[in-house]
């Protein structure tokens, strides 16, 4: 990198917020994706901004010297999204983490991009409010990253994904110019004035702008939750049960599936759970007031009981916690399925139509077997979103190669099943090769928009099959 | 218009689907907006397509001869959105009105753009499903128009606006090329693969593409509704009651306000309603199962009773219908407030932060008084969205001029109150002059996107302050 760039960055941020030492740079060379853990890529320099002005100046500098710039939140991405594949600058936004305003009377929160999801929800709680999108990484991930990837998580089946809660964004464009979407001075909860540029930014993975401030819609916090845990000997029964729930007018606040390998893993980690190791375990959550939850839990168990005898339920907070455990520990537990096993994040976010879930689950297991890889599958069955978890030995080179092939097969399967390679994690580098297959000519429009907003291809280049 | 264009259009559509006679053209010269009723503008020709291929060919022809092309649904817009302000072709999409598939197992419907909202919901009902966005014009408006304007309506407070239900769109771009957004062959309920171009199209008012097919998410239909009707002597009490409802964890499925003029109008139209003519009447709806609705209605009345003694409620279908009447007739009733009165659609869609609603309502009445215009206000108080209804004599030129000034003042008031000029109706021509005030530099980005996708400025030109 041009020495003048480093000098100018040090002038801009002060030396203490510019990192150039090897150990520091290494920590920015990967995210949670298998791909970048196998092949990390270090930035040449890391900057840690504290204001929109600094970010804007830095982006202008990057344009002046034609240096790639990679925005990064908490690094919990599973796509290589924040990894500087073309070198250059990584911009670590995690210190822009102030909750600027909880405007409870207007049902909104104004925050900086580095605020961690759980921290916002802790702050909202005392007002009886919450920010519904709830990814598995809620205790670590930044909300800027959630918006950049349009995350969703456990409660999307009822509450929708992050997109639904974005009222407005302050964004530093790839040219360094600053815009405010959704009305430059607005605090309205609805607006259809002009193109809603916020919704172009949502899910654009930092390729069209750096989000520097967020105006988010929040909702009344339900006072209570109830859980129904049920087990099915056949996957198809679980699928039918979900269909019947919807047809009965029931919209649970979470609707999760764990396959046989997952229940096995959960039992290994916590034997006292004593989960029946059938083809499918569903964990269903209802929320609302005490009476509403009691009523919903009753209706859910009535529907479910037509399909299985194994139904446990509760609307008492402590018992719910017990029932929820199986789902809570599954991510960590899958590693136990194999001695020295390591759960790999790849092919981990496919989504298929609900009607094809059982078929898809069976085919994923066939694929896994064909490569002799241990694999557990859980996910948001209400949305058709499956989190496949291959468990491998990271020192076994052959197994690594097999895992890569398996991941490719799973992605292609998802498309074949009229689904998508990614429901909530994003494209980054790990799914760029499917962009044309998934989008056809629409990819050209995406490229045209990228070129229009980022003529020098400065922001997060080398991602999403966008022009290089 | 170049005679060759007419000839080519007749070849493309057949003479029976090309309209050129004056009487026909006149019906396409205005929509429901006051502005276009005062100053209609006829197209030179109207075409009525029946397929994506025809639309694509027509758009290519429009580019070849540089003729403006204006897509139109049912013409229920209140913005001048579908009016051909620069002449040229109007494309009437109302005959592309087939429901192509109700894929109830996958919780989605695939339809053509001309399907009327109520017709889709009738078809969904037998599957126990519904399409939640519910504008006042549901029995007439097309869903293509709803998406183009990102409509919302009565139930947005709980279910969000039209945007939330758009999974994918087939779109004829301004160049005539056809793309499919949200995955070209996908039936997934969630996807974050690539820029979500559907969400750029939503609310772009036909300036970036013509929607030819829609893949919509649908939800389980709640089996029951309950209504709480309550009256407040002071607007501020109504505002506080709404705030307290949210704080108590209650999210009603509708939360409507009618001001004193509205209750007066409703009483004039249907005296047996005998509504108390206080500053604010709230109509609150809850939905769910029988038990859930009963419980919600009880909780809502408990909260409301802290602020007023006038609370009526029911969760019995027939009684609910009675209580809902006040809200149902208000649009039509306002005309009764003045002999020979005509309700004008202008300044009819502002949205302000919830905390500023009482102040805004009072100021609108001050403005109306200053112009000596009768004015009623109702709207979606849960979203801060007010539908102001000036009632004037359409033969009184002075009153027309005063109404225009009043509309301008209301729009400026909305911006001053940190709100927006339009929450759900759109910009079109009637709010174009506020685009720069509302969006500042972001307007330049909108223009750049318009230029990129529509280099010849063919689609719906002269709207939304976009380049001409």
Short mmCIF file of N, CA and C in Angstrom, two decimals, chain A residues 257 347-352 356-357 360-361 364 377-381 383-388 423:
data_model
loop_
_atom_site.label_atom_id
_atom_site.label_comp_id
_atom_site.label_asym_id
_atom_site.label_seq_id
_atom_site.Cartn_x
_atom_site.Cartn_y
_atom_site.Cartn_z
N UNK A 257 -36.88 -27.01 13.72
CA UNK A 257 -36.72 -28.44 13.54
C UNK A 257 -35.30 -28.87 13.91
N UNK A 347 -22.54 -24.34 3.33
CA UNK A 347 -23.81 -24.95 2.91
C UNK A 347 -24.82 -24.90 4.05
N UNK A 348 -24.63 -23.92 4.95
CA UNK A 348 -25.31 -23.93 6.25
C UNK A 348 -26.58 -23.11 6.26
N UNK A 349 -27.00 -22.62 5.11
CA UNK A 349 -28.10 -21.64 5.18
C UNK A 349 -29.10 -21.77 4.03
N UNK A 350 -29.27 -22.97 3.52
CA UNK A 350 -30.19 -23.11 2.39
C UNK A 350 -31.64 -22.92 2.84
N UNK A 351 -32.48 -22.62 1.88
CA UNK A 351 -33.90 -22.47 2.16
C UNK A 351 -34.67 -23.09 1.00
N UNK A 352 -35.64 -23.93 1.32
CA UNK A 352 -36.44 -24.58 0.28
C UNK A 352 -37.91 -24.38 0.59
N UNK A 356 -41.10 -29.15 0.29
CA UNK A 356 -39.97 -29.99 -0.12
C UNK A 356 -38.96 -30.22 0.98
N UNK A 357 -39.31 -29.83 2.19
CA UNK A 357 -38.38 -29.98 3.31
C UNK A 357 -38.02 -31.43 3.59
N UNK A 360 -35.75 -32.73 0.96
CA UNK A 360 -34.44 -32.07 1.02
C UNK A 360 -33.59 -32.62 2.16
N UNK A 361 -34.20 -32.78 3.32
CA UNK A 361 -33.46 -33.33 4.46
C UNK A 361 -32.91 -34.72 4.13
N UNK A 364 -29.99 -34.41 1.71
CA UNK A 364 -28.75 -33.91 2.34
C UNK A 364 -28.05 -35.06 3.05
N UNK A 377 -28.70 -31.63 10.95
CA UNK A 377 -29.44 -30.54 10.32
C UNK A 377 -30.50 -30.00 11.30
N UNK A 378 -30.49 -28.70 11.48
CA UNK A 378 -31.57 -28.07 12.24
C UNK A 378 -31.94 -26.79 11.49
N UNK A 379 -32.94 -26.13 11.97
CA UNK A 379 -33.27 -24.88 11.29
C UNK A 379 -34.68 -24.41 11.54
N UNK A 380 -35.02 -23.37 10.78
CA UNK A 380 -36.30 -22.69 10.96
C UNK A 380 -37.30 -23.31 9.99
N UNK A 381 -37.95 -24.37 10.42
CA UNK A 381 -38.81 -25.11 9.50
C UNK A 381 -39.99 -24.25 9.03
N UNK A 383 -39.93 -21.34 8.00
CA UNK A 383 -39.50 -20.58 6.83
C UNK A 383 -38.89 -21.47 5.74
N UNK A 384 -38.67 -22.75 6.05
CA UNK A 384 -37.99 -23.63 5.10
C UNK A 384 -36.48 -23.48 5.11
N UNK A 385 -35.96 -22.87 6.16
CA UNK A 385 -34.54 -22.53 6.26
C UNK A 385 -33.79 -23.57 7.08
N UNK A 386 -32.86 -24.28 6.44
CA UNK A 386 -32.13 -25.37 7.11
C UNK A 386 -30.67 -25.01 7.36
N UNK A 387 -30.23 -25.23 8.59
CA UNK A 387 -28.83 -25.03 8.93
C UNK A 387 -28.13 -26.38 8.98
N UNK A 388 -27.50 -26.73 7.89
CA UNK A 388 -26.79 -28.00 7.79
C UNK A 388 -25.44 -27.89 8.51
N UNK A 423 -30.68 -18.10 3.03
CA UNK A 423 -31.93 -17.51 3.52
C UNK A 423 -31.69 -16.30 4.39
#
